[in-house]
Amino acid sequence: MSAVKSTLVRFGTDGIRGRAGELLTPNLAMELGYWAGRELAPSQSPGQPFILGQDSRASGDMLAMGLAAGLTAAGLEVWQVGLCPTPCVAYLVHHSEAVGGAMISASHNPPEDNGIKIFDAQGNKLSQELQRAIETHLNQGGAWETSHHWGHNLNRPELLHTYGQALRSSLGTDQPLAGMKVVLDLAYGAAVSLAPQIFQQLGATVICLHNQANGEKINVNCGSTHLDPLRQAVQEFEADLGFAFDGDADRVLAVDGLGRTIDGDHILYFWGQTLQQAQQLPGDLIVATVMSNLGFERAWEQRGGTLVRAAVGDQYVHAEMLRYGAMLGGEQSGHILCRHYGIGGDGLLTAIHLAALVKRAGCSLRHLKDVSFESYPQILRNVKVMDRERRLAWQDCQPLQTLIAQATADMGDQGRILVRASGTEPVIRVMVEAVSATLAEHWTSKLVTSVETYLAA
């Protein structure tokens, strides 16, 4: 058996992602399930478990059934967790006999998109080698080989509670958040039931926003990409702090009592300080990405620390953490990885630990931000470039490269530039950071115009 492929399938920085019903079809999900199963368990006994979760998107059930069909055809036993955060799948795979897992989610993307993220037996994102092997099978449309040792599809929603217990126990004390008032923006997504429950069990008073699973509204004017509702609620309810998750809850951003954004750089700085003081941060090393602010880097260096930069994507952060033996890393966007407690970015884990950190400090998050560091003005613009080949070949655009060189020379050590093709959306991202907002805006405008003229047209 083999489905006919009309579209070249490629893994991006976070699995396969695209428009549901176009790139993400039931046939593709079934083929992906089969070939992922064959690659992850090529010669092992039939009936080994594979863990499957999803966010609230309307297309999720369609893709889950397709994946399960392919996985069971490959002889695996599918454990369907249902609605759950992405880190839940990674945790359960890592702490069970599962040969792998998959999360059906397009993370922070709009409702019409979806995606499939696959994890290996350790709960890590798939290696480049495994991704290429699966891509080859998908694009060649090879025949399936079955031995009639069919797998089974089982509903295992109770596994979500296992993950929740692990989150609670990571803080080690009863009700460490007692007396705190916290606002949670759940983005109509994967954490709508679990996050309020965890915070309440840890002792916090919880106010929830967008806390019903709704695949038609997921990420729409809410969550970590739209912080205004959270800012307003934190100030209206005079809360200690607020957290906004994305659709699959693998990342989180916070706001303080004044409604100011606490991004991934500040979270890394606060958590890094705590681990440094406890002598639990080897080499005083933090791994961030090329997007992290220069203000953060220089402030951390003033504390005697070292900041290593990785490419954008939590899998690249994780790889550099393993390479350098780092215990803390993450992205400005709110993917935070702390190897003391887990192996991947986990928005819920990050949120409860940041809240506990504030409580132990005996002061407000507002105060912690005031005494941390001043971010350099940083402007990020996304330019839509629908042609994939042109988008990926932006480095070959000579006029753009000439302008980048000119801007780099002009700013010297007073700023920096990052242009890159997104691995999750059809855009080229242009970031300029400088000592003054005027300088950053000047070069951002010129670079965006160049991308629009030579690549987007």
Tab-separated table of C-alpha atoms in Angstrom:
chain	number	residue	atom	x	y	z
A	1	MET	CA	0.000	0.000	0.000
A	2	SER	CA	1.230	3.548	-0.723
A	3	ALA	CA	-0.410	6.941	-1.119
A	4	VAL	CA	0.499	9.045	-4.139
A	5	LYS	CA	2.466	12.134	-3.157
A	6	SER	CA	1.903	15.417	-4.949
A	7	THR	CA	3.780	17.663	-2.499
A	8	LEU	CA	7.390	17.459	-1.393
A	9	VAL	CA	7.350	16.929	2.373
A	10	ARG	CA	10.055	18.471	4.533
A	11	PHE	CA	10.548	18.781	8.257
A	12	GLY	CA	10.956	22.364	9.484
A	13	THR	CA	12.514	23.552	12.723
A	14	ASP	CA	9.622	22.020	14.671
A	15	GLY	CA	8.256	19.048	12.756
A	16	ILE	CA	6.007	19.186	9.709
A	17	ARG	CA	3.715	22.204	9.728
A	18	GLY	CA	1.306	23.760	7.246
A	19	ARG	CA	-2.300	24.382	6.288
A	20	ALA	CA	-4.600	21.603	7.482
A	21	GLY	CA	-6.315	19.864	4.568
A	22	GLU	CA	-3.658	21.057	2.105
A	23	LEU	CA	-0.208	19.922	3.238
A	24	LEU	CA	-1.527	18.263	6.410
A	25	THR	CA	-3.963	15.637	5.104
A	26	PRO	CA	-5.200	12.308	6.536
A	27	ASN	CA	-3.181	10.458	3.899
A	28	LEU	CA	0.019	12.262	4.842
A	29	ALA	CA	-0.621	11.623	8.546
A	30	MET	CA	-1.164	7.917	7.876
A	31	GLU	CA	2.003	7.631	5.765
A	32	LEU	CA	3.971	9.610	8.344
A	33	GLY	CA	2.713	7.376	11.140
A	34	TYR	CA	3.704	4.243	9.284
A	35	TRP	CA	7.203	5.369	8.302
A	36	ALA	CA	7.901	6.965	11.686
A	37	GLY	CA	6.900	3.687	13.297
A	38	ARG	CA	9.169	1.700	11.003
A	39	GLU	CA	12.141	3.991	11.619
A	40	LEU	CA	11.681	4.194	15.383
A	41	ALA	CA	11.053	0.468	15.846
A	42	PRO	CA	12.522	-1.187	12.735
A	43	SER	CA	13.179	-4.667	14.085
A	44	GLN	CA	11.680	-4.798	17.534
A	45	SER	CA	8.742	-6.777	18.863
A	46	PRO	CA	5.251	-5.718	17.758
A	47	GLY	CA	2.971	-3.972	20.217
A	48	GLN	CA	5.455	-1.457	21.598
A	49	PRO	CA	3.782	1.776	22.735
A	50	PHE	CA	3.829	5.103	20.928
A	51	ILE	CA	2.363	8.150	22.705
A	52	LEU	CA	0.114	10.563	20.824
A	53	GLY	CA	-1.216	13.943	21.990
A	54	GLN	CA	-2.897	16.935	20.387
A	55	ASP	CA	-3.945	20.523	21.012
A	56	SER	CA	-7.480	21.836	20.490
A	57	ARG	CA	-7.386	22.505	16.718
A	58	ALA	CA	-10.422	21.338	14.771
A	59	SER	CA	-8.218	19.343	12.393
A	60	GLY	CA	-6.500	17.504	15.238
A	61	ASP	CA	-8.841	14.495	15.370
A	62	MET	CA	-8.526	13.956	11.627
A	63	LEU	CA	-4.737	13.888	11.824
A	64	ALA	CA	-4.724	11.801	15.013
A	65	MET	CA	-6.786	9.095	13.351
A	66	GLY	CA	-4.520	9.130	10.309
A	67	LEU	CA	-1.378	8.876	12.415
A	68	ALA	CA	-2.859	6.091	14.541
A	69	ALA	CA	-3.788	4.112	11.420
A	70	GLY	CA	-0.228	4.296	10.116
A	71	LEU	CA	1.348	3.534	13.481
A	72	THR	CA	-0.856	0.510	14.111
A	73	ALA	CA	-0.126	-0.722	10.585
A	74	ALA	CA	3.551	-0.585	11.570
A	75	GLY	CA	2.724	-2.832	14.538
A	76	LEU	CA	2.824	-0.234	17.318
A	77	GLU	CA	0.375	0.233	20.179
A	78	VAL	CA	-0.843	3.839	20.156
A	79	TRP	CA	-1.535	5.467	23.529
A	80	GLN	CA	-3.809	8.453	22.848
A	81	VAL	CA	-3.506	11.032	25.626
A	82	GLY	CA	-5.872	13.482	23.932
A	83	LEU	CA	-5.717	17.202	24.736
A	84	CYS	CA	-2.362	17.861	26.377
A	85	PRO	CA	0.702	20.124	26.188
A	86	THR	CA	3.562	19.128	23.901
A	87	PRO	CA	5.943	18.687	26.863
A	88	CYS	CA	3.532	16.113	28.291
A	89	VAL	CA	4.174	13.848	25.305
A	90	ALA	CA	7.951	14.292	25.562
A	91	TYR	CA	7.869	13.581	29.310
A	92	LEU	CA	5.732	10.455	28.979
A	93	VAL	CA	7.907	9.031	26.216
A	94	HIS	CA	11.071	9.653	28.232
A	95	HIS	CA	9.628	8.043	31.368
A	96	SER	CA	8.038	4.995	29.758
A	97	GLU	CA	8.892	2.109	27.480
A	98	ALA	CA	7.504	3.971	24.456
A	99	VAL	CA	9.588	3.902	21.275
A	100	GLY	CA	8.483	7.430	20.421
A	101	GLY	CA	5.694	9.941	20.452
A	102	ALA	CA	3.984	12.623	18.403
A	103	MET	CA	2.198	15.864	19.143
A	104	ILE	CA	-0.383	17.224	16.717
A	105	SER	CA	-0.097	20.997	16.972
A	106	ALA	CA	0.991	24.064	15.048
A	107	SER	CA	2.134	25.738	18.274
A	108	HIS	CA	1.594	29.525	17.997
A	109	ASN	CA	0.287	29.395	14.401
A	110	PRO	CA	-3.317	30.350	13.546
A	111	PRO	CA	-6.230	27.867	13.794
A	112	GLU	CA	-6.229	26.885	10.119
A	113	ASP	CA	-2.700	25.492	10.410
A	114	ASN	CA	-1.608	22.290	12.071
A	115	GLY	CA	1.567	20.300	12.504
A	116	ILE	CA	3.047	17.023	13.625
A	117	LYS	CA	6.053	16.940	15.958
A	118	ILE	CA	7.709	13.566	16.472
A	119	PHE	CA	9.860	12.494	19.422
A	120	ASP	CA	12.339	9.627	19.709
A	121	ALA	CA	12.472	7.058	22.518
A	122	GLN	CA	14.248	9.536	24.826
A	123	GLY	CA	11.579	12.201	24.302
A	124	ASN	CA	13.861	14.354	22.137
A	125	LYS	CA	12.949	15.916	18.803
A	126	LEU	CA	13.976	13.625	15.951
A	127	SER	CA	17.570	13.784	14.764
A	128	GLN	CA	18.294	15.218	11.318
A	129	GLU	CA	19.213	11.715	10.177
A	130	LEU	CA	15.849	10.245	11.199
A	131	GLN	CA	13.992	13.186	9.689
A	132	ARG	CA	15.754	12.695	6.352
A	133	ALA	CA	15.016	8.965	6.387
A	134	ILE	CA	11.303	9.568	6.981
A	135	GLU	CA	11.218	12.345	4.361
A	136	THR	CA	12.741	9.987	1.812
A	137	HIS	CA	10.037	7.376	2.437
A	138	LEU	CA	7.268	9.984	2.252
A	139	ASN	CA	8.515	11.583	-0.945
A	140	GLN	CA	9.271	8.315	-2.740
A	141	GLY	CA	5.937	6.785	-1.783
A	142	GLY	CA	7.400	3.339	-1.189
A	143	ALA	CA	5.206	0.294	-0.625
A	144	TRP	CA	4.316	-0.676	2.918
A	145	GLU	CA	5.574	-3.953	4.293
A	146	THR	CA	3.368	-5.474	6.954
A	147	SER	CA	3.680	-8.743	8.822
A	148	HIS	CA	0.035	-8.729	9.964
A	149	HIS	CA	1.151	-8.037	13.544
A	150	TRP	CA	-1.266	-5.151	13.786
A	151	GLY	CA	-1.018	-2.711	16.654
A	152	HIS	CA	-3.820	-1.368	18.823
A	153	ASN	CA	-5.186	2.105	19.503
A	154	LEU	CA	-5.867	2.831	23.188
A	155	ASN	CA	-7.238	5.933	24.906
A	156	ARG	CA	-4.979	6.812	27.858
A	157	PRO	CA	-6.158	10.214	29.222
A	158	GLU	CA	-5.002	9.256	32.730
A	159	LEU	CA	-1.405	9.744	31.562
A	160	LEU	CA	-2.000	13.498	31.692
A	161	HIS	CA	-2.238	13.213	35.493
A	162	THR	CA	1.139	11.460	35.601
A	163	TYR	CA	2.677	14.469	33.896
A	164	GLY	CA	0.827	16.864	36.206
A	165	GLN	CA	2.177	15.068	39.270
A	166	ALA	CA	5.708	15.399	37.895
A	167	LEU	CA	5.213	19.154	37.498
A	168	ARG	CA	4.008	19.555	41.074
A	169	SER	CA	6.781	17.424	42.548
A	170	SER	CA	9.456	19.435	40.710
A	171	LEU	CA	8.996	22.225	43.299
A	172	GLY	CA	9.464	19.816	46.183
A	173	THR	CA	7.263	21.546	48.773
A	174	ASP	CA	3.557	21.763	49.563
A	175	GLN	CA	1.770	24.837	48.209
A	176	PRO	CA	4.884	26.937	47.449
A	177	LEU	CA	2.677	29.525	45.707
A	178	ALA	CA	0.327	30.113	48.663
A	179	GLY	CA	-0.798	33.724	48.843
A	180	MET	CA	-0.005	34.542	45.216
A	181	LYS	CA	-2.579	35.791	42.729
A	182	VAL	CA	-1.822	34.676	39.178
A	183	VAL	CA	-3.527	35.319	35.834
A	184	LEU	CA	-3.245	32.616	33.159
A	185	ASP	CA	-3.961	33.184	29.456
A	186	LEU	CA	-4.444	29.688	28.068
A	187	ALA	CA	-4.977	30.667	24.414
A	188	TYR	CA	-7.937	28.251	23.992
A	189	GLY	CA	-5.284	25.564	23.652
A	190	ALA	CA	-3.602	22.524	25.121
A	191	ALA	CA	-3.223	23.702	28.740
A	192	VAL	CA	-6.802	24.840	29.436
A	193	SER	CA	-7.532	22.144	32.009
A	194	LEU	CA	-4.120	21.301	33.400
A	195	ALA	CA	-2.541	24.717	34.026
A	196	PRO	CA	-5.254	26.146	36.350
A	197	GLN	CA	-5.358	22.869	38.255
A	198	ILE	CA	-1.586	22.824	38.815
A	199	PHE	CA	-1.406	26.442	39.985
A	200	GLN	CA	-4.351	25.945	42.346
A	201	GLN	CA	-2.842	22.776	43.793
A	202	LEU	CA	0.376	24.723	44.415
A	203	GLY	CA	-1.589	27.244	46.465
A	204	ALA	CA	-2.134	30.149	44.076
A	205	THR	CA	-5.345	32.058	43.484
A	206	VAL	CA	-5.928	31.766	39.738
A	207	ILE	CA	-7.750	34.002	37.263
A	208	CYS	CA	-8.093	32.398	33.823
A	209	LEU	CA	-8.442	33.885	30.354
A	210	HIS	CA	-9.398	31.990	27.184
A	211	ASN	CA	-9.638	28.782	29.184
A	212	GLN	CA	-11.986	26.694	27.046
A	213	ALA	CA	-10.578	24.329	24.417
A	214	ASN	CA	-11.588	25.937	21.127
A	215	GLY	CA	-9.898	24.938	17.904
A	216	GLU	CA	-11.492	27.820	16.000
A	217	LYS	CA	-10.003	30.450	18.328
A	218	ILE	CA	-6.660	28.960	19.381
A	219	ASN	CA	-3.999	31.721	19.504
A	220	VAL	CA	-6.410	34.308	18.034
A	221	ASN	CA	-5.746	37.648	19.779
A	222	CYS	CA	-4.632	35.820	22.900
A	223	GLY	CA	-1.829	33.766	24.374
A	224	SER	CA	1.904	34.361	24.121
A	225	THR	CA	1.685	36.157	20.767
A	226	HIS	CA	-0.966	38.669	21.951
A	227	LEU	CA	-0.230	39.871	25.486
A	228	ASP	CA	-2.664	42.803	25.751
A	229	PRO	CA	-5.519	40.816	27.372
A	230	LEU	CA	-3.097	39.428	29.961
A	231	ARG	CA	-1.639	42.851	30.714
A	232	GLN	CA	-5.093	44.310	31.268
A	233	ALA	CA	-6.202	41.436	33.505
A	234	VAL	CA	-3.079	41.501	35.680
A	235	GLN	CA	-3.590	45.200	36.365
A	236	GLU	CA	-7.378	44.971	36.734
A	237	PHE	CA	-7.173	42.140	39.290
A	238	GLU	CA	-4.012	43.520	40.927
A	239	ALA	CA	-2.336	40.161	40.420
A	240	ASP	CA	1.247	39.399	41.346
A	241	LEU	CA	2.026	38.309	37.800
A	242	GLY	CA	0.533	36.699	34.728
A	243	PHE	CA	1.499	33.993	32.263
A	244	ALA	CA	0.545	33.567	28.605
A	245	PHE	CA	0.998	30.213	26.895
A	246	ASP	CA	0.979	29.362	23.216
A	247	GLY	CA	-1.383	26.809	21.695
A	248	ASP	CA	0.596	23.734	22.727
A	249	ALA	CA	2.028	25.215	25.960
A	250	ASP	CA	5.657	24.454	25.259
A	251	ARG	CA	6.489	28.114	25.738
A	252	VAL	CA	5.374	30.909	28.019
A	253	LEU	CA	5.786	34.649	28.458
A	254	ALA	CA	5.030	36.562	31.636
A	255	VAL	CA	3.969	40.069	32.604
A	256	ASP	CA	4.699	41.859	35.864
A	257	GLY	CA	2.333	43.919	38.020
A	258	LEU	CA	2.781	46.915	35.716
A	259	GLY	CA	1.865	44.854	32.679
A	260	ARG	CA	5.429	44.822	31.348
A	261	THR	CA	6.578	41.851	29.272
A	262	ILE	CA	8.922	39.341	30.881
A	263	ASP	CA	10.315	37.493	27.875
A	264	GLY	CA	12.521	34.431	27.630
A	265	ASP	CA	15.710	36.468	28.107
A	266	HIS	CA	14.510	37.778	31.471
A	267	ILE	CA	13.265	34.347	32.521
A	268	LEU	CA	16.686	32.873	31.724
A	269	TYR	CA	18.376	35.672	33.662
A	270	PHE	CA	16.188	35.214	36.761
A	271	TRP	CA	16.400	31.410	36.737
A	272	GLY	CA	20.110	31.570	35.922
A	273	GLN	CA	20.735	33.801	38.953
A	274	THR	CA	18.904	31.363	41.198
A	275	LEU	CA	20.805	28.326	39.894
A	276	GLN	CA	24.100	30.239	39.994
A	277	GLN	CA	23.597	31.148	43.649
A	278	ALA	CA	22.756	27.507	44.438
A	279	GLN	CA	25.882	26.378	42.563
A	280	GLN	CA	23.700	24.365	40.187
A	281	LEU	CA	24.761	26.080	36.963
A	282	PRO	CA	27.943	24.446	35.606
A	283	GLY	CA	30.385	27.051	34.321
A	284	ASP	CA	27.735	29.732	34.952
A	285	LEU	CA	26.717	28.920	31.388
A	286	ILE	CA	23.397	29.684	29.695
A	287	VAL	CA	22.543	28.719	26.109
A	288	ALA	CA	20.355	31.244	24.287
A	289	THR	CA	19.751	31.909	20.585
A	290	VAL	CA	20.824	34.455	18.022
A	291	MET	CA	17.599	36.341	18.854
A	292	SER	CA	18.500	36.972	22.495
A	293	ASN	CA	19.054	40.588	23.424
A	294	LEU	CA	22.543	42.079	23.750
A	295	GLY	CA	21.463	43.688	27.000
A	296	PHE	CA	20.849	40.225	28.467
A	297	GLU	CA	24.174	38.898	27.200
A	298	ARG	CA	26.202	41.770	28.626
A	299	ALA	CA	24.360	41.721	31.964
A	300	TRP	CA	24.969	37.985	32.327
A	301	GLU	CA	28.649	38.445	31.509
A	302	GLN	CA	28.841	41.121	34.231
A	303	ARG	CA	27.708	38.423	36.676
A	304	GLY	CA	30.670	36.312	35.590
A	305	GLY	CA	28.564	34.118	33.330
A	306	THR	CA	28.930	32.933	29.763
A	307	LEU	CA	26.224	33.064	27.091
A	308	VAL	CA	26.431	30.651	24.154
A	309	ARG	CA	24.181	31.392	21.186
A	310	ALA	CA	22.445	28.685	19.145
A	311	ALA	CA	20.304	28.818	16.024
A	312	VAL	CA	16.598	29.576	16.533
A	313	GLY	CA	14.662	26.472	17.578
A	314	ASP	CA	14.551	24.628	20.888
A	315	GLN	CA	16.108	21.531	19.321
A	316	TYR	CA	19.202	23.584	18.487
A	317	VAL	CA	19.292	25.042	21.989
A	318	HIS	CA	19.049	21.522	23.392
A	319	ALA	CA	21.876	20.308	21.147
A	320	GLU	CA	24.183	23.119	22.313
A	321	MET	CA	23.253	22.450	25.945
A	322	LEU	CA	24.329	18.835	25.535
A	323	ARG	CA	27.479	19.892	23.716
A	324	TYR	CA	28.588	22.300	26.466
A	325	GLY	CA	27.106	20.480	29.446
A	326	ALA	CA	24.760	23.389	30.149
A	327	MET	CA	21.771	22.961	32.451
A	328	LEU	CA	19.776	26.037	31.386
A	329	GLY	CA	18.907	27.388	27.969
A	330	GLY	CA	16.086	28.793	25.930
A	331	GLU	CA	14.679	31.296	23.505
A	332	GLN	CA	13.525	34.874	23.820
A	333	SER	CA	10.088	33.681	22.639
A	334	GLY	CA	9.626	31.703	25.853
A	335	HIS	CA	10.909	28.195	25.121
A	336	ILE	CA	12.910	27.514	28.285
A	337	LEU	CA	14.837	24.291	28.925
A	338	CYS	CA	16.116	23.406	32.386
A	339	ARG	CA	17.793	19.998	32.426
A	340	HIS	CA	17.429	19.749	36.186
A	341	TYR	CA	13.723	19.069	35.579
A	342	GLY	CA	13.195	17.964	31.994
A	343	ILE	CA	14.620	17.510	28.532
A	344	GLY	CA	12.672	20.021	26.469
A	345	GLY	CA	10.931	23.378	26.504
A	346	ASP	CA	7.990	23.322	28.911
A	347	GLY	CA	5.805	26.386	29.407
A	348	LEU	CA	3.997	25.080	32.479
A	349	LEU	CA	7.193	23.968	34.211
A	350	THR	CA	8.774	27.339	33.485
A	351	ALA	CA	5.745	29.256	34.770
A	352	ILE	CA	5.484	27.482	38.125
A	353	HIS	CA	9.219	27.778	38.727
A	354	LEU	CA	9.252	31.475	37.871
A	355	ALA	CA	6.310	32.062	40.212
A	356	ALA	CA	8.066	30.089	42.971
A	357	LEU	CA	11.268	32.042	42.357
A	358	VAL	CA	9.382	35.317	42.853
A	359	LYS	CA	7.741	34.011	46.040
A	360	ARG	CA	11.082	32.884	47.506
A	361	ALA	CA	12.696	36.219	46.617
A	362	GLY	CA	10.223	37.977	48.895
A	363	CYS	CA	9.696	40.777	46.393
A	364	SER	CA	7.622	41.410	43.291
A	365	LEU	CA	8.387	40.381	39.727
A	366	ARG	CA	8.247	44.100	38.992
A	367	HIS	CA	11.196	44.646	41.348
A	368	LEU	CA	13.170	41.742	39.871
A	369	LYS	CA	12.776	43.235	36.415
A	370	ASP	CA	13.780	46.702	37.620
A	371	VAL	CA	17.100	45.430	38.998
A	372	SER	CA	17.911	42.989	36.169
A	373	PHE	CA	19.033	44.545	32.880
A	374	GLU	CA	17.988	47.066	30.273
A	375	SER	CA	17.213	45.513	26.909
A	376	TYR	CA	18.609	47.127	23.790
A	377	PRO	CA	15.913	48.408	21.425
A	378	GLN	CA	15.123	45.417	19.215
A	379	ILE	CA	12.782	45.444	16.231
A	380	LEU	CA	11.529	42.262	14.594
A	381	ARG	CA	9.552	42.336	11.346
A	382	ASN	CA	8.129	39.413	9.402
A	383	VAL	CA	7.973	39.703	5.621
A	384	LYS	CA	5.698	37.190	3.893
A	385	VAL	CA	7.513	35.311	1.133
A	386	MET	CA	5.220	32.581	-0.183
A	387	ASP	CA	7.691	31.130	-2.697
A	388	ARG	CA	9.558	28.517	-0.622
A	389	GLU	CA	12.629	28.326	-2.850
A	390	ARG	CA	13.115	32.091	-2.862
A	391	ARG	CA	12.552	32.199	0.874
A	392	LEU	CA	15.185	29.572	1.604
A	393	ALA	CA	17.649	31.105	-0.868
A	394	TRP	CA	17.589	34.596	0.641
A	395	GLN	CA	21.343	34.413	1.258
A	396	ASP	CA	21.882	34.366	-2.517
A	397	CYS	CA	20.088	37.705	-2.964
A	398	GLN	CA	23.009	40.023	-3.678
A	399	PRO	CA	21.245	43.389	-3.135
A	400	LEU	CA	20.037	42.200	0.274
A	401	GLN	CA	23.470	40.872	1.215
A	402	THR	CA	25.090	44.159	0.207
A	403	LEU	CA	22.651	46.084	2.403
A	404	ILE	CA	23.236	43.744	5.363
A	405	ALA	CA	26.990	44.309	5.041
A	406	GLN	CA	26.480	48.063	4.866
A	407	ALA	CA	24.245	48.090	7.958
A	408	THR	CA	26.636	45.857	9.902
A	409	ALA	CA	29.573	48.134	9.132
A	410	ASP	CA	27.564	51.243	9.995
A	411	MET	CA	26.483	50.000	13.438
A	412	GLY	CA	29.751	48.318	14.446
A	413	ASP	CA	29.564	47.161	18.063
A	414	GLN	CA	26.538	49.394	18.664
A	415	GLY	CA	24.095	46.865	17.257
A	416	ARG	CA	23.551	43.702	15.258
A	417	ILE	CA	21.391	42.291	12.472
A	418	LEU	CA	19.722	38.938	11.998
A	419	VAL	CA	17.899	37.954	8.815
A	420	ARG	CA	16.587	34.410	8.486
A	421	ALA	CA	13.905	32.317	6.829
A	422	SER	CA	11.366	31.037	9.339
A	423	GLY	CA	11.176	27.288	9.752
A	424	THR	CA	7.530	27.401	10.875
A	425	GLU	CA	5.874	30.112	8.769
A	426	PRO	CA	6.184	31.383	5.150
A	427	VAL	CA	8.079	34.508	6.207
A	428	ILE	CA	11.553	35.973	6.318
A	429	ARG	CA	12.289	37.467	9.721
A	430	VAL	CA	14.293	40.686	9.926
A	431	MET	CA	15.671	41.630	13.330
A	432	VAL	CA	17.737	44.732	14.092
A	433	GLU	CA	19.057	45.550	17.549
A	434	ALA	CA	20.889	48.778	18.372
A	435	VAL	CA	21.779	51.148	21.186
A	436	SER	CA	19.074	53.537	19.976
A	437	ALA	CA	15.567	52.878	18.698
A	438	THR	CA	16.128	55.367	15.894
A	439	LEU	CA	19.116	53.462	14.552
A	440	ALA	CA	17.271	50.137	14.827
A	441	GLU	CA	14.211	51.501	13.028
A	442	HIS	CA	16.329	53.054	10.262
A	443	TRP	CA	18.012	49.802	9.283
A	444	THR	CA	14.939	47.643	9.859
A	445	SER	CA	12.980	49.762	7.381
A	446	LYS	CA	15.700	49.516	4.752
A	447	LEU	CA	16.133	45.758	5.143
A	448	VAL	CA	12.387	45.048	5.066
A	449	THR	CA	12.053	47.105	1.888
A	450	SER	CA	14.890	45.130	0.310
A	451	VAL	CA	13.278	41.783	1.178
A	452	GLU	CA	9.923	42.976	-0.164
A	453	THR	CA	11.503	44.262	-3.392
A	454	TYR	CA	13.765	41.361	-4.282
A	455	LEU	CA	12.169	38.300	-2.643
A	456	ALA	CA	8.479	38.890	-1.879
A	457	ALA	CA	7.490	40.481	-5.190
